[in-house]
Amino acid sequence: MSGPQRWDPARYAENARFVADLGQPVLELLAPQPGERILDLGCGDGALTRTLVARGCKVVGVDSSPEQIAAAQALGLDARVMAGEELAFDGEFDAVFSNAALHWMPDADRVLEGVARALRPGGRFVAECGGDGCVETIHGALIAGLDARGLDGRAASPWYFPTVVDYAARLARAGFEVPEIRLFPRPTPLPGALGGWLATFAESFTRVLPPEQRAGFLAEVEQRVRPTLCDAGGRWTADYVRLRFRAVRTT
Ligand code: BEZ
C-alpha cells in the first residue's frame, strides 16, 4: 500500500516540537511587521502561525493534512486544508512564509507559481526547508532497506531536497529575485530515539511494506545508522541540511 504521509498531531508534538522551535532564524529573516498579511505555507499544527499572529500579523495557515489543520484551528487560527500545489490566492499577501514544509512538495514549480500568485507585487517569500543532502544517512538506510526487500526505495521517498542552484533557478522562473539563499548543515539533536523520528516522518517508506514487516524494518534502519548518529550516551542527532532563502516577487 502506498499513499501520502499521514500526520498524527499528538505524535508530532511529542517527537517533532523541535521543528517549530528551530524555526526562529527563518522567522527573523521574515521580519514580520504588525498588520502585514502573511500566508504560512505548510503550517502544520500552527506553532509558528501562532507566533506570527502574536506579532500582530494577519495570518492564514494552509496545510494538506486535515489532522494538523484541526490542531491549528483548535488554537483559534485561520487555518485551511490546502495543498501547496493548489494554492488558491490572488495578490492577497505581503509575504509567504514556510518552515520545514517545502521538501514535502516535490512539484516545486507548481508550488512557486501559486506562491507568486498569492503575493502582491513586491511581496516576499521567506522559507526554510530540507536541502540537498538532508538526513542523508537516514534517507539512504530507508532506501537501501526497501531495495534489499526487492522494492524501489527511492520511489517510496516523499522528500525533495533541492540544491541552491536548482531552487534559485525555479524561483527566478516563477518571477522572483533572490537576494539571499544558502545551504548549510544543521545537525539536529532529537528529543528521543530515532524510532520516534521514523514513526513521525517516515511513514511513506513503511506503507509499501505489509504491516507485519514494518516494525522490523524500522528497527533494522535504526541499527544501521546507530554508529553514525547515536553517541555513547544514547543521544541521537539527525544529519539535517537546511536550504534557507528570501525571495521577492518582481512583477
Ligand atoms: C524536516 O521537518 O525538516 C524534515 C522532515 C523529514 C525529513 C527531513 C527533514
Short mmCIF file of C-alpha atoms and ligand atoms in Angstrom, two decimals:
data_model
loop_
_atom_site.label_atom_id
_atom_site.label_comp_id
_atom_site.label_asym_id
_atom_site.label_seq_id
_atom_site.Cartn_x
_atom_site.Cartn_y
_atom_site.Cartn_z
CA MET A 1 0.00 0.00 0.00
CA SER A 2 1.26 3.47 -0.76
CA GLY A 3 -0.11 6.95 -0.21
CA PRO A 4 0.69 10.27 1.32
CA GLN A 5 2.23 10.70 4.73
CA ARG A 6 -0.45 10.99 7.44
CA TRP A 7 0.15 13.24 10.40
CA ASP A 8 -0.79 12.47 13.97
CA PRO A 9 -0.74 15.79 15.89
CA ALA A 10 -0.08 14.11 19.27
CA ARG A 11 2.85 12.11 17.92
CA TYR A 12 4.12 15.20 16.09
CA ALA A 13 4.01 17.23 19.32
CA GLU A 14 5.97 14.51 21.13
CA ASN A 15 8.65 13.84 18.51
CA ALA A 16 8.86 16.98 16.41
CA ARG A 17 8.32 20.06 18.57
CA PHE A 18 11.92 20.97 17.74
CA VAL A 19 10.87 21.67 14.14
CA ALA A 20 9.00 24.84 15.17
CA ASP A 21 11.49 25.66 17.95
CA LEU A 22 14.29 25.70 15.37
CA GLY A 23 12.22 27.90 13.07
CA GLN A 24 13.19 31.11 14.89
CA PRO A 25 16.00 32.13 12.49
CA VAL A 26 13.73 31.93 9.45
CA LEU A 27 11.09 33.93 11.35
CA GLU A 28 13.74 36.59 11.96
CA LEU A 29 14.63 36.55 8.26
CA LEU A 30 10.94 37.16 7.51
CA ALA A 31 10.99 40.16 9.89
CA PRO A 32 7.17 40.26 10.14
CA GLN A 33 5.63 43.68 10.75
CA PRO A 34 2.38 44.28 12.66
CA GLY A 35 -0.57 44.44 10.28
CA GLU A 36 1.12 42.50 7.47
CA ARG A 37 -0.91 39.84 5.70
CA ILE A 38 1.05 36.59 5.76
CA LEU A 39 0.43 33.14 4.32
CA ASP A 40 2.02 30.33 6.35
CA LEU A 41 2.56 27.58 3.77
CA GLY A 42 2.65 24.10 5.34
CA CYS A 43 1.66 25.46 8.73
CA GLY A 44 1.30 22.04 10.38
CA ASP A 45 -0.23 22.32 13.84
CA GLY A 46 0.15 26.11 13.78
CA ALA A 47 3.01 26.56 16.27
CA LEU A 48 4.72 29.26 14.18
CA THR A 49 1.46 30.62 12.75
CA ARG A 50 0.52 31.48 16.31
CA THR A 51 3.83 33.31 16.79
CA LEU A 52 3.14 35.43 13.70
CA VAL A 53 -0.34 36.26 14.99
CA ALA A 54 1.19 37.22 18.35
CA ARG A 55 3.44 39.66 16.46
CA GLY A 56 0.37 41.43 15.13
CA CYS A 57 0.19 39.91 11.64
CA LYS A 58 -2.98 38.79 9.86
CA VAL A 59 -2.14 35.19 9.09
CA VAL A 60 -3.71 32.40 7.05
CA GLY A 61 -2.17 28.96 7.55
CA VAL A 62 -2.53 26.20 4.96
CA ASP A 63 -1.54 22.56 5.11
CA SER A 64 -2.55 19.43 3.22
CA SER A 65 -3.12 17.49 6.46
CA PRO A 66 -6.68 17.73 7.83
CA GLU A 67 -5.43 16.45 11.19
CA GLN A 68 -2.78 19.15 11.52
CA ILE A 69 -5.23 21.83 10.37
CA ALA A 70 -7.72 20.70 13.01
CA ALA A 71 -4.95 21.11 15.62
CA ALA A 72 -4.17 24.61 14.28
CA GLN A 73 -7.84 25.59 14.28
CA ALA A 74 -8.07 24.43 17.90
CA LEU A 75 -5.55 27.21 18.66
CA GLY A 76 -8.04 29.71 17.20
CA LEU A 77 -6.05 30.22 13.99
CA ASP A 78 -7.37 30.84 10.47
CA ALA A 79 -6.09 27.54 9.12
CA ARG A 80 -7.30 25.82 5.96
CA VAL A 81 -6.75 22.44 4.34
CA MET A 82 -4.95 23.20 1.08
CA ALA A 83 -2.04 21.51 -0.69
CA GLY A 84 0.98 23.63 -1.58
CA GLU A 85 0.46 22.73 -5.24
CA GLU A 86 -3.15 24.00 -5.13
CA LEU A 87 -2.78 27.46 -3.59
CA ALA A 88 -5.95 29.45 -4.33
CA PHE A 89 -4.97 33.04 -3.54
CA ASP A 90 -4.52 36.06 -5.76
CA GLY A 91 -2.35 39.04 -4.76
CA GLU A 92 -3.61 38.84 -1.17
CA PHE A 93 -0.41 38.61 0.86
CA ASP A 94 2.53 40.83 1.76
CA ALA A 95 4.61 37.73 2.49
CA VAL A 96 4.53 33.96 2.22
CA PHE A 97 6.38 32.12 4.97
CA SER A 98 7.26 28.44 5.11
CA ASN A 99 9.23 26.39 7.61
CA ALA A 100 10.14 22.71 7.16
CA ALA A 101 7.42 22.06 4.60
CA LEU A 102 8.66 22.63 1.03
CA HIS A 103 10.66 19.38 0.98
CA TRP A 104 7.32 17.52 1.23
CA MET A 105 6.16 19.19 -2.03
CA PRO A 106 8.00 17.62 -4.97
CA ASP A 107 6.17 19.66 -7.64
CA ALA A 108 8.17 22.76 -6.74
CA ASP A 109 7.32 24.70 -9.90
CA ARG A 110 3.60 24.39 -9.25
CA VAL A 111 4.10 25.47 -5.63
CA LEU A 112 6.16 28.50 -6.68
CA GLU A 113 3.60 29.51 -9.30
CA GLY A 114 0.93 29.54 -6.56
CA VAL A 115 3.18 31.41 -4.12
CA ALA A 116 3.94 34.10 -6.73
CA ARG A 117 0.23 34.44 -7.50
CA ALA A 118 -0.66 34.70 -3.78
CA LEU A 119 1.74 37.63 -3.26
CA ARG A 120 1.20 41.27 -4.11
CA PRO A 121 3.89 42.64 -6.47
CA GLY A 122 6.97 43.31 -4.33
CA GLY A 123 5.82 40.75 -1.74
CA ARG A 124 8.39 38.39 -0.27
CA PHE A 125 8.71 34.63 0.06
CA VAL A 126 10.84 33.61 3.03
CA ALA A 127 11.34 29.95 3.74
CA GLU A 128 13.49 27.17 5.09
CA CYS A 129 13.30 23.51 4.17
CA GLY A 130 15.45 20.41 3.93
CA GLY A 131 18.14 20.94 1.31
CA ASP A 132 20.47 18.77 -0.73
CA GLY A 133 21.93 16.03 1.50
CA CYS A 134 19.35 16.43 4.28
CA VAL A 135 19.07 13.37 6.56
CA GLU A 136 21.27 11.56 4.03
CA THR A 137 22.28 8.81 6.45
CA ILE A 138 18.68 8.04 7.43
CA HIS A 139 17.31 8.51 3.90
CA GLY A 140 19.99 6.19 2.49
CA ALA A 141 19.21 3.49 5.06
CA LEU A 142 15.47 3.69 4.38
CA ILE A 143 16.02 3.38 0.63
CA ALA A 144 18.60 0.58 1.00
CA GLY A 145 16.28 -1.32 3.37
CA LEU A 146 13.42 -1.28 0.87
CA ASP A 147 15.73 -2.07 -2.06
CA ALA A 148 17.01 -5.10 -0.14
CA ARG A 149 13.40 -6.32 0.08
CA GLY A 150 13.01 -6.11 -3.70
CA LEU A 151 11.11 -2.79 -3.59
CA ASP A 152 12.01 0.59 -5.13
CA GLY A 153 13.20 2.55 -2.11
CA ARG A 154 13.77 5.78 -3.98
CA ALA A 155 10.24 5.73 -5.44
CA ALA A 156 8.86 5.45 -1.89
CA SER A 157 10.65 8.61 -0.76
CA PRO A 158 8.31 11.60 -0.30
CA TRP A 159 11.15 14.12 0.03
CA TYR A 160 12.62 16.66 -2.37
CA PHE A 161 15.84 18.20 -1.05
CA PRO A 162 16.91 20.83 -3.60
CA THR A 163 20.31 22.37 -4.21
CA VAL A 164 20.81 26.14 -4.19
CA VAL A 165 21.28 26.17 -7.96
CA ASP A 166 18.11 24.18 -8.60
CA TYR A 167 15.85 26.16 -6.27
CA ALA A 168 17.24 29.58 -7.19
CA ALA A 169 16.57 28.81 -10.88
CA ARG A 170 12.99 27.73 -10.11
CA LEU A 171 12.41 30.90 -8.06
CA ALA A 172 13.73 33.05 -10.91
CA ARG A 173 11.49 31.28 -13.45
CA ALA A 174 8.49 31.89 -11.18
CA GLY A 175 9.19 35.65 -11.18
CA PHE A 176 11.31 36.15 -8.05
CA GLU A 177 14.53 37.96 -7.34
CA VAL A 178 16.56 36.03 -4.80
CA PRO A 179 18.70 38.32 -2.62
CA GLU A 180 19.51 35.54 -0.14
CA ILE A 181 19.74 31.78 -0.47
CA ARG A 182 22.05 29.37 1.26
CA LEU A 183 22.50 25.71 2.15
CA PHE A 184 24.03 24.72 5.47
CA PRO A 185 24.33 21.65 7.69
CA ARG A 186 22.30 21.78 10.89
CA PRO A 187 22.94 18.62 12.94
CA THR A 188 19.73 18.31 14.96
CA PRO A 189 19.59 16.61 18.38
CA LEU A 190 16.43 14.51 18.62
CA PRO A 191 14.18 14.52 21.70
CA GLY A 192 14.37 10.70 21.94
CA ALA A 193 15.49 7.68 19.98
CA LEU A 194 15.46 7.65 16.18
CA GLY A 195 12.40 5.35 16.32
CA GLY A 196 10.21 8.31 17.32
CA TRP A 197 11.50 10.38 14.40
CA LEU A 198 10.96 7.49 11.97
CA ALA A 199 7.43 6.89 13.28
CA THR A 200 6.65 10.58 12.76
CA PHE A 201 8.29 11.27 9.40
CA ALA A 202 8.99 8.01 7.54
CA GLU A 203 5.53 6.56 7.03
CA SER A 204 5.79 6.72 3.24
CA PHE A 205 8.57 4.14 3.41
CA THR A 206 6.79 1.71 5.75
CA ARG A 207 3.44 1.91 3.94
CA VAL A 208 4.84 -0.02 0.98
CA LEU A 209 5.50 -2.98 3.30
CA PRO A 210 2.99 -5.46 4.72
CA PRO A 211 2.00 -4.30 8.24
CA GLU A 212 3.73 -7.25 9.94
CA GLN A 213 7.12 -6.26 8.45
CA ARG A 214 7.07 -2.56 9.36
CA ALA A 215 8.40 -2.64 12.94
CA GLY A 216 11.24 -4.96 11.95
CA PHE A 217 12.16 -2.73 9.01
CA LEU A 218 12.36 0.40 11.20
CA ALA A 219 14.39 -1.45 13.86
CA GLU A 220 16.82 -2.51 11.12
CA VAL A 221 17.13 1.08 9.83
CA GLU A 222 17.80 2.32 13.36
CA GLN A 223 20.52 -0.31 13.86
CA ARG A 224 22.11 0.55 10.54
CA VAL A 225 22.51 4.27 11.28
CA ARG A 226 23.23 3.98 15.03
CA PRO A 227 27.07 4.04 14.64
CA THR A 228 26.82 7.35 12.72
CA LEU A 229 24.02 9.19 14.51
CA CYS A 230 23.94 7.93 18.12
CA ASP A 231 26.62 8.82 20.66
CA ALA A 232 27.96 6.70 23.53
CA GLY A 233 25.37 8.23 25.87
CA GLY A 234 22.48 7.13 23.63
CA ARG A 235 21.78 10.63 22.30
CA TRP A 236 20.61 10.79 18.68
CA THR A 237 21.45 13.60 16.28
CA ALA A 238 19.88 13.71 12.80
CA ASP A 239 22.02 14.95 9.91
CA TYR A 240 19.77 17.80 8.78
CA VAL A 241 20.83 20.18 6.00
CA ARG A 242 18.76 23.34 5.53
CA LEU A 243 18.01 25.49 2.50
CA ARG A 244 17.04 28.99 3.64
CA PHE A 245 16.11 31.88 1.37
CA ARG A 246 14.44 35.25 0.97
CA ALA A 247 12.92 35.97 -2.43
CA VAL A 248 10.95 38.97 -3.70
CA ARG A 249 8.20 38.91 -6.33
CA THR A 250 9.42 41.30 -9.01
CA THR A 251 6.31 41.75 -11.15
C1 BEZ B 1 12.00 18.43 8.50
O1 BEZ B 1 10.97 18.52 9.15
O2 BEZ B 1 12.69 19.41 8.34
C2 BEZ B 1 12.37 17.14 7.86
C3 BEZ B 1 11.45 16.13 7.85
C4 BEZ B 1 11.76 14.94 7.23
C5 BEZ B 1 12.98 14.76 6.62
C6 BEZ B 1 13.90 15.79 6.67
C7 BEZ B 1 13.61 16.98 7.26
#
